[in-house]
Tab-separated table of C-alpha atoms and ligand atoms in Angstrom:
chain	number	residue	atom	x	y	z
A	1	MET	CA	-22.374	3.161	17.469
A	2	ARG	CA	-18.861	5.875	17.208
A	3	ARG	CA	-17.601	6.184	12.928
A	4	ALA	CA	-14.726	5.027	12.357
A	5	LYS	CA	-12.603	8.483	10.724
A	6	ILE	CA	-9.815	7.996	7.922
A	7	SER	CA	-7.606	10.414	7.107
A	8	ILE	CA	-5.893	10.394	4.140
A	9	ILE	CA	-2.412	12.375	3.370
A	10	GLY	CA	-2.187	13.444	-0.040
A	11	ALA	CA	-5.487	14.464	-1.763
A	12	GLY	CA	-3.916	14.190	-5.911
A	13	ASN	CA	-4.965	10.597	-7.653
A	14	VAL	CA	-4.378	8.092	-4.974
A	15	GLY	CA	-5.824	10.036	-2.110
A	16	ALA	CA	-8.679	11.323	-4.078
A	17	THR	CA	-9.091	7.492	-5.593
A	18	CYS	CA	-8.574	5.964	-1.789
A	19	ALA	CA	-11.502	8.443	-0.547
A	20	HIS	CA	-13.659	7.911	-3.301
A	21	TRP	CA	-13.320	4.361	-2.442
A	22	ALA	CA	-13.859	4.820	0.815
A	23	ALA	CA	-16.538	6.901	0.947
A	24	ALA	CA	-18.301	4.751	-1.445
A	25	LYS	CA	-18.203	1.216	1.310
A	26	GLU	CA	-19.115	4.302	3.827
A	27	LEU	CA	-16.157	3.134	5.846
A	28	GLY	CA	-16.040	6.689	8.372
A	29	ASP	CA	-15.633	9.617	7.919
A	30	ILE	CA	-13.326	10.974	5.962
A	31	VAL	CA	-10.331	13.838	5.987
A	32	LEU	CA	-8.588	14.707	3.188
A	33	VAL	CA	-4.770	16.467	3.542
A	34	ASP	CA	-2.720	18.159	1.186
A	35	ILE	CA	-0.056	21.378	1.053
A	36	PRO	CA	-1.649	24.694	2.293
A	37	ASP	CA	-1.625	25.653	-1.607
A	38	LYS	CA	-3.876	22.391	-2.503
A	39	GLU	CA	-5.739	22.809	0.413
A	40	GLY	CA	-8.215	24.930	-2.152
A	41	VAL	CA	-7.803	20.972	-4.426
A	42	ALA	CA	-7.979	18.555	-0.962
A	43	LYS	CA	-11.343	20.907	0.170
A	44	GLY	CA	-12.851	20.726	-3.423
A	45	LYS	CA	-12.400	16.888	-3.936
A	46	ALA	CA	-13.457	16.515	-0.592
A	47	LEU	CA	-16.859	18.453	-1.135
A	48	ASP	CA	-17.396	17.071	-4.828
A	49	LEU	CA	-17.181	13.790	-3.067
A	50	LEU	CA	-19.445	14.741	-0.405
A	51	CYS	CA	-22.715	15.048	-2.470
A	52	CYS	CA	-22.376	12.107	-4.345
A	53	GLY	CA	-23.533	10.861	-1.019
A	54	PRO	CA	-27.486	11.142	-2.103
A	55	ILE	CA	-26.942	9.195	-5.238
A	56	GLU	CA	-24.569	6.481	-4.259
A	57	ARG	CA	-26.216	6.513	-0.730
A	58	PHE	CA	-23.358	6.827	1.599
A	59	ASP	CA	-23.427	9.319	4.913
A	60	SER	CA	-19.789	9.990	5.141
A	61	ASN	CA	-18.445	13.042	6.240
A	62	ILE	CA	-15.624	14.166	4.092
A	63	THR	CA	-13.379	16.894	4.637
A	64	GLY	CA	-10.320	19.047	3.113
A	65	THR	CA	-7.427	20.486	4.724
A	66	SER	CA	-4.031	21.584	5.207
A	67	ASP	CA	-3.986	21.192	9.145
A	68	TYR	CA	-2.719	18.603	11.067
A	69	LYS	CA	-4.806	19.057	13.725
A	70	ASP	CA	-8.017	17.922	11.696
A	71	ILE	CA	-6.474	14.111	11.353
A	72	ARG	CA	-6.575	13.829	15.096
A	73	GLY	CA	-9.075	11.078	16.408
A	74	SER	CA	-8.252	9.190	13.412
A	75	ASP	CA	-8.243	5.588	13.245
A	76	VAL	CA	-6.605	4.881	10.155
A	77	VAL	CA	-4.238	7.899	8.263
A	78	ILE	CA	-3.067	6.557	4.918
A	79	VAL	CA	-0.012	8.190	3.402
A	80	THR	CA	-0.339	9.452	-0.420
A	81	ALA	CA	1.843	12.473	-0.121
A	82	GLY	CA	4.828	12.674	-2.691
A	83	ILE	CA	5.622	12.684	-5.809
A	84	PRO	CA	4.412	9.584	-8.452
A	85	ARG	CA	6.911	7.870	-10.843
A	86	LYS	CA	7.090	9.643	-15.218
A	87	PRO	CA	8.097	7.412	-17.617
A	88	GLY	CA	10.975	5.735	-17.457
A	89	MET	CA	11.483	6.095	-13.490
A	90	SER	CA	11.736	3.405	-11.536
A	91	ARG	CA	9.872	3.845	-7.504
A	92	ASP	CA	13.690	3.767	-6.779
A	93	ASP	CA	14.295	7.413	-8.218
A	94	LEU	CA	11.519	8.831	-6.406
A	95	ILE	CA	13.669	8.194	-2.734
A	96	GLN	CA	15.051	11.696	-2.080
A	97	THR	CA	11.947	13.404	-2.665
A	98	ASN	CA	9.061	11.217	-1.123
A	99	VAL	CA	11.946	10.326	1.658
A	100	ARG	CA	11.497	14.050	2.464
A	101	ILE	CA	7.769	14.687	2.378
A	102	VAL	CA	6.949	11.283	4.382
A	103	LYS	CA	8.691	11.764	7.224
A	104	SER	CA	7.608	15.136	7.477
A	105	VAL	CA	4.398	13.852	6.976
A	106	SER	CA	5.005	11.504	9.719
A	107	GLU	CA	5.969	14.169	12.198
A	108	GLN	CA	3.018	14.923	12.003
A	109	ILE	CA	0.781	11.701	12.340
A	110	ALA	CA	2.791	10.615	15.667
A	111	GLU	CA	1.597	13.726	16.970
A	112	TYR	CA	-1.511	14.713	16.014
A	113	ALA	CA	-3.162	10.882	15.741
A	114	PRO	CA	-0.144	9.457	18.035
A	115	GLU	CA	-2.804	6.028	18.138
A	116	ALA	CA	-4.011	5.684	14.412
A	117	ILE	CA	-2.403	2.608	12.603
A	118	VAL	CA	-0.413	3.937	9.052
A	119	ILE	CA	-1.141	2.778	6.093
A	120	LEU	CA	2.001	4.086	3.370
A	121	VAL	CA	1.317	4.115	-0.326
A	122	SER	CA	3.953	6.637	-1.661
A	123	ASN	CA	7.076	5.279	-3.153
A	124	PRO	CA	9.631	3.603	-2.955
A	125	LEU	CA	7.049	2.053	-0.809
A	126	ASP	CA	9.555	-0.310	1.396
A	127	ALA	CA	11.757	2.595	2.082
A	128	MET	CA	8.577	4.723	2.853
A	129	VAL	CA	7.647	2.206	5.218
A	130	TYR	CA	10.666	2.386	7.449
A	131	THR	CA	10.771	6.248	7.349
A	132	ALA	CA	7.352	6.284	8.832
A	133	TRP	CA	7.799	3.479	11.561
A	134	LYS	CA	11.349	5.329	12.934
A	135	ALA	CA	9.394	9.176	12.131
A	136	THR	CA	7.108	8.730	13.879
A	137	GLY	CA	8.098	5.632	17.132
A	138	PHE	CA	4.611	3.801	16.670
A	139	PRO	CA	5.303	-0.585	17.440
A	140	THR	CA	5.981	-2.296	14.842
A	141	ASN	CA	1.701	-3.301	14.165
A	142	ARG	CA	0.727	-0.145	13.255
A	143	ILE	CA	2.904	0.672	10.062
A	144	VAL	CA	2.276	-1.276	7.022
A	145	GLY	CA	2.667	-1.128	4.272
A	146	GLN	CA	0.284	-1.055	0.262
A	147	ALA	CA	2.523	-3.533	-2.293
A	148	GLY	CA	1.030	-6.576	-1.952
A	149	ALA	CA	-2.884	-6.256	-1.987
A	150	LEU	CA	-1.988	-4.320	-5.446
A	151	ASP	CA	0.651	-6.205	-7.063
A	152	VAL	CA	-0.815	-9.748	-6.616
A	153	ALA	CA	-4.659	-8.240	-7.754
A	154	ARG	CA	-2.165	-7.040	-10.549
A	155	PHE	CA	-1.537	-10.595	-11.128
A	156	ARG	CA	-4.837	-12.052	-9.993
A	157	ALA	CA	-5.849	-9.798	-13.103
A	158	PHE	CA	-3.331	-11.291	-15.512
A	159	LEU	CA	-4.184	-14.846	-14.744
A	160	ALA	CA	-7.557	-14.588	-15.263
A	161	MET	CA	-7.356	-12.676	-18.729
A	162	GLU	CA	-4.409	-15.446	-19.621
A	163	ILE	CA	-7.060	-18.251	-18.447
A	164	GLY	CA	-10.600	-16.927	-19.232
A	165	CYS	CA	-11.903	-16.932	-15.950
A	166	SER	CA	-13.521	-14.174	-13.586
A	167	ILE	CA	-11.265	-12.733	-11.984
A	168	GLU	CA	-12.737	-13.507	-8.343
A	169	ASP	CA	-11.745	-17.590	-8.791
A	170	ILE	CA	-8.538	-16.739	-9.075
A	171	THR	CA	-6.444	-16.432	-5.360
A	172	ALA	CA	-2.464	-15.732	-5.370
A	173	LEU	CA	-0.276	-15.017	-2.982
A	174	LEU	CA	2.673	-12.629	-3.672
A	175	LEU	CA	5.941	-11.874	-1.074
A	176	GLY	CA	8.857	-9.557	-0.645
A	177	GLY	CA	9.574	-5.655	-2.050
A	178	HIS	CA	7.227	-3.449	-4.383
A	179	GLY	CA	9.254	-3.390	-7.277
A	180	ASP	CA	11.374	-5.627	-10.063
A	181	THR	CA	12.172	-8.340	-7.186
A	182	MET	CA	8.869	-8.843	-5.943
A	183	VAL	CA	8.174	-12.531	-5.750
A	184	PRO	CA	4.749	-14.198	-6.997
A	185	LEU	CA	4.217	-17.391	-6.036
A	186	PRO	CA	2.890	-19.724	-8.588
A	187	ARG	CA	2.894	-22.942	-6.737
A	188	LEU	CA	0.185	-21.306	-4.176
A	189	THR	CA	-1.424	-19.567	-7.247
A	190	SER	CA	-4.906	-21.458	-7.878
A	191	ALA	CA	-8.420	-20.676	-10.141
A	192	HIS	CA	-11.050	-21.993	-7.340
A	193	GLY	CA	-8.672	-24.533	-5.925
A	194	ILE	CA	-7.614	-25.536	-9.242
A	195	PRO	CA	-3.771	-25.547	-9.325
A	196	VAL	CA	-3.105	-22.687	-12.422
A	197	SER	CA	-0.447	-25.183	-13.323
A	198	GLU	CA	-3.446	-27.046	-14.590
A	199	LEU	CA	-4.324	-24.646	-16.579
A	200	LEU	CA	-1.619	-22.896	-17.892
A	201	SER	CA	1.631	-23.460	-19.484
A	202	SER	CA	4.677	-22.635	-17.429
A	203	GLU	CA	5.745	-19.805	-20.466
A	204	LYS	CA	1.861	-17.849	-20.032
A	205	ILE	CA	2.605	-18.186	-15.648
A	206	ASN	CA	5.582	-17.128	-16.459
A	207	ALA	CA	4.429	-14.537	-18.749
A	208	CYS	CA	1.840	-13.495	-15.857
A	209	VAL	CA	4.758	-13.284	-12.989
A	210	GLU	CA	6.847	-10.940	-15.162
A	211	ARG	CA	3.394	-8.840	-16.281
A	212	ALA	CA	2.407	-8.447	-12.531
A	213	LYS	CA	5.976	-7.163	-11.733
A	214	MET	CA	5.806	-4.698	-14.657
A	215	GLY	CA	2.320	-3.853	-13.986
A	216	GLY	CA	3.052	-0.270	-12.684
A	217	GLY	CA	5.548	0.661	-15.352
A	218	GLU	CA	3.348	-0.729	-18.107
A	219	ILE	CA	0.250	2.013	-16.858
A	220	VAL	CA	3.427	4.898	-16.347
A	221	LYS	CA	3.641	3.775	-19.965
A	222	LEU	CA	0.474	4.446	-21.009
A	223	MET	CA	-0.710	7.254	-19.283
A	224	GLY	CA	2.735	9.623	-18.295
A	225	THR	CA	1.941	9.237	-14.382
A	226	SER	CA	2.211	6.381	-11.701
A	227	ALA	CA	-1.229	4.155	-11.444
A	228	TYR	CA	-4.008	5.214	-8.710
A	229	TYR	CA	-7.119	2.872	-9.115
A	230	ALA	CA	-5.825	-0.660	-8.115
A	231	PRO	CA	-3.460	1.238	-5.703
A	232	ALA	CA	-6.029	3.250	-4.001
A	233	SER	CA	-8.510	0.171	-4.132
A	234	GLY	CA	-5.554	-2.326	-2.628
A	235	SER	CA	-4.865	0.563	0.286
A	236	ILE	CA	-8.849	0.980	0.887
A	237	GLN	CA	-8.958	-3.194	1.499
A	238	MET	CA	-6.338	-2.423	3.724
A	239	ALA	CA	-7.707	0.271	6.115
A	240	GLU	CA	-11.383	-1.889	5.327
A	241	ALA	CA	-9.777	-5.093	7.073
A	242	ILE	CA	-8.593	-3.147	10.262
A	243	ILE	CA	-12.001	-0.877	10.343
A	244	LYS	CA	-13.630	-3.579	10.735
A	245	ASP	CA	-11.422	-6.016	12.887
A	246	LYS	CA	-11.892	-8.862	9.573
A	247	LYS	CA	-8.876	-9.982	10.229
A	248	ARG	CA	-8.164	-10.356	6.533
A	249	ILE	CA	-5.368	-12.137	5.230
A	250	ILE	CA	-3.343	-10.113	2.820
A	251	PRO	CA	-0.595	-9.544	1.514
A	252	CYS	CA	1.404	-6.430	2.570
A	253	ALA	CA	4.533	-4.774	3.710
A	254	ALA	CA	4.639	-6.019	7.732
A	255	TYR	CA	8.173	-5.179	9.943
A	256	CYS	CA	9.760	-9.050	9.945
A	257	GLU	CA	12.560	-9.656	12.289
A	258	LYS	CA	12.673	-14.081	11.887
A	259	GLU	CA	10.507	-14.328	9.710
A	260	PHE	CA	11.222	-15.423	5.716
A	261	GLY	CA	14.779	-14.593	7.191
A	262	VAL	CA	14.383	-11.120	6.939
A	263	GLY	CA	15.773	-9.627	9.620
A	264	GLY	CA	14.246	-6.839	11.105
A	265	TYR	CA	12.413	-5.055	7.841
A	266	PHE	CA	9.492	-4.191	6.498
A	267	ILE	CA	8.945	-6.482	3.005
A	268	GLY	CA	6.126	-7.776	1.528
A	269	VAL	CA	4.265	-11.251	3.245
A	270	PRO	CA	1.145	-12.465	4.352
A	271	ALA	CA	-0.294	-10.628	7.300
A	272	VAL	CA	-3.573	-11.039	9.428
A	273	LEU	CA	-4.757	-6.960	9.486
A	274	GLY	CA	-7.732	-6.264	12.278
A	275	SER	CA	-8.300	-3.849	14.813
A	276	GLY	CA	-4.868	-4.497	15.617
A	277	GLY	CA	-3.003	-3.703	12.182
A	278	VAL	CA	-0.743	-5.783	11.541
A	279	GLU	CA	-2.220	-8.628	13.780
A	280	LYS	CA	-0.067	-11.801	12.769
A	281	ILE	CA	2.634	-12.928	9.961
A	282	ILE	CA	2.141	-15.799	8.678
A	283	GLU	CA	5.355	-17.473	7.582
A	284	ILE	CA	5.340	-20.432	5.418
A	285	LYS	CA	7.996	-22.419	4.012
A	286	LEU	CA	9.302	-21.945	0.820
A	287	GLU	CA	10.943	-24.126	-1.669
A	288	SER	CA	14.446	-22.875	-2.339
A	289	ALA	CA	13.896	-21.117	-5.802
A	290	GLU	CA	11.494	-18.819	-3.756
A	291	GLN	CA	13.958	-18.771	-1.014
A	292	LYS	CA	16.489	-17.442	-3.326
A	293	LEU	CA	14.612	-14.915	-4.371
A	294	MET	CA	13.017	-13.752	-1.224
A	295	SER	CA	16.330	-13.140	-0.576
A	296	GLU	CA	17.108	-11.015	-3.246
A	297	SER	CA	13.746	-8.780	-2.843
A	298	ILE	CA	15.182	-8.245	1.342
A	299	ALA	CA	18.579	-7.227	-0.159
A	300	HIS	CA	16.707	-4.726	-2.177
A	301	VAL	CA	14.847	-4.024	0.464
A	302	LYS	CA	18.325	-3.125	2.742
A	303	ASP	CA	19.618	-1.801	0.156
A	304	LEU	CA	17.053	1.422	-0.199
A	305	VAL	CA	16.845	1.873	3.601
A	306	LYS	CA	20.585	2.286	3.981
A	307	VAL	CA	19.998	5.382	1.389
A	308	VAL	CA	17.040	6.402	3.350
A	309	CYS	CA	19.322	6.532	6.442
A	310	ASP	CA	21.873	7.997	4.653
A	311	LEU	CA	19.778	10.721	3.514
A	312	PHE	CA	18.663	11.224	7.259
A	313	PRO	CA	20.574	10.081	9.424
A	314	GLU	CA	18.600	10.595	12.586
A	315	LEU	CA	16.766	8.265	10.851
A	316	ALA	CA	18.937	5.160	10.862
B	401	APR	N1	1.470	16.906	2.841
B	401	APR	C1	0.100	16.461	2.463
B	401	APR	N2	0.277	16.407	1.091
B	401	APR	C2	1.508	16.533	0.393
B	401	APR	C3	3.140	16.533	1.612
B	401	APR	C4	2.894	16.831	2.316
B	401	APR	N3	3.415	17.190	3.127
B	401	APR	N4	3.609	16.734	-0.220
B	401	APR	C5	3.160	16.095	-1.264
B	401	APR	N5	1.870	16.103	-1.277
B	401	APR	C6	0.833	16.107	-1.966
B	401	APR	C7	1.073	16.981	-3.136
B	401	APR	O1	0.570	18.114	-3.352
B	401	APR	C8	-0.004	16.111	-3.826
B	401	APR	O2	-1.397	16.885	-4.325
B	401	APR	O3	0.424	14.297	-2.163
B	401	APR	C9	0.091	14.700	-3.210
B	401	APR	C10	0.121	13.377	-4.476
B	401	APR	O4	-0.929	13.278	-5.358
B	401	APR	P1	-0.316	13.094	-7.601
B	401	APR	O5	1.225	13.989	-7.498
B	401	APR	O6	-1.561	12.980	-7.863
B	401	APR	O7	0.528	11.843	-6.862
B	401	APR	P2	-0.395	9.796	-6.919
B	401	APR	O8	-0.493	9.777	-8.118
B	401	APR	O9	-1.024	10.503	-6.162
B	401	APR	O10	1.085	9.376	-5.873
B	401	APR	C11	1.103	9.604	-5.100
B	401	APR	O11	1.666	7.256	-4.011
B	401	APR	O12	1.563	5.668	-5.291
B	401	APR	C12	2.301	6.114	-5.058
B	401	APR	O13	4.841	6.106	-6.331
B	401	APR	C13	2.663	7.122	-6.025
B	401	APR	O14	4.708	7.757	-4.763
B	401	APR	C14	3.539	8.138	-5.314
B	401	APR	C15	2.275	8.510	-4.110
């Protein structure tokens, strides 16, 4: 059987941690790509991780490079290139630098891995997904953003801590952009089928919603840089669903035309991920208060896309 190939662009905190999770799950061979100045870092991290194989018992080949030719034949490319947040910054503050980086990275992906499914992780995520779509020219099913996998994991973790039950037993749904306007849906959140409203007061649920929304910022404040374990874990959950054609339902930034009244933007929605990338978007009926929050989130994503188009009119 042919091994899958996963290329990870950016060998920093998120990229290297993606490589770590992917190797641990033995998803396939891994290529870590960074800029020429950091080629040694990419090569060194790849070699260090490869040497875990005998202990952790995975056979993945892991290499580092600054040459985009090495991503040829990738099934999945994960884009983590870009600057992370510092305390006091919002994800949106990164847009000017990261849109330039993600545009150039996307052009290389289009040239060397034209059949790949691309998972965007760089922030502000909703703007980066749009940039990659325009700069690669790939069909919308092969461009997807990692946000919901992380945001819903944070929401689940905070709820489990509050309820005092296993994180594994919480299932939840979350929509919208990857920022303060994300829309966790307590109505569709349960502990092994038991609605969370049966287990927690509305004040406690709201506190978990707010903590999930600000979870990234909470970590930036503690560490001085943005999170990477859970963002990488969410990205590899998506890569695994695609590589193994699992048809998993994962909230992710997918292109929506009519769904949820989005009108032609990438935004967080429940999507089926399989070997075709985003194979289906699952549209659910929202209550009016939920739709109002979703519409506010869509408006915010549109504003971000406008900034991208003002910076690079060729991406409009
Ligand atoms: N090609 C490849 N790698 C690049 C490029 C490029 N054109 N430009 C920058 N990089 C690399 C940097 O050299 C660096 O090694 O991307 C890496 C980013 O790593 P970190 O600075 O550690 O940032 P990280 O914490 O990994 O976050 C990366 O993911 O979650 C988001 O908000 C986060 O936008 C940020 C991104």
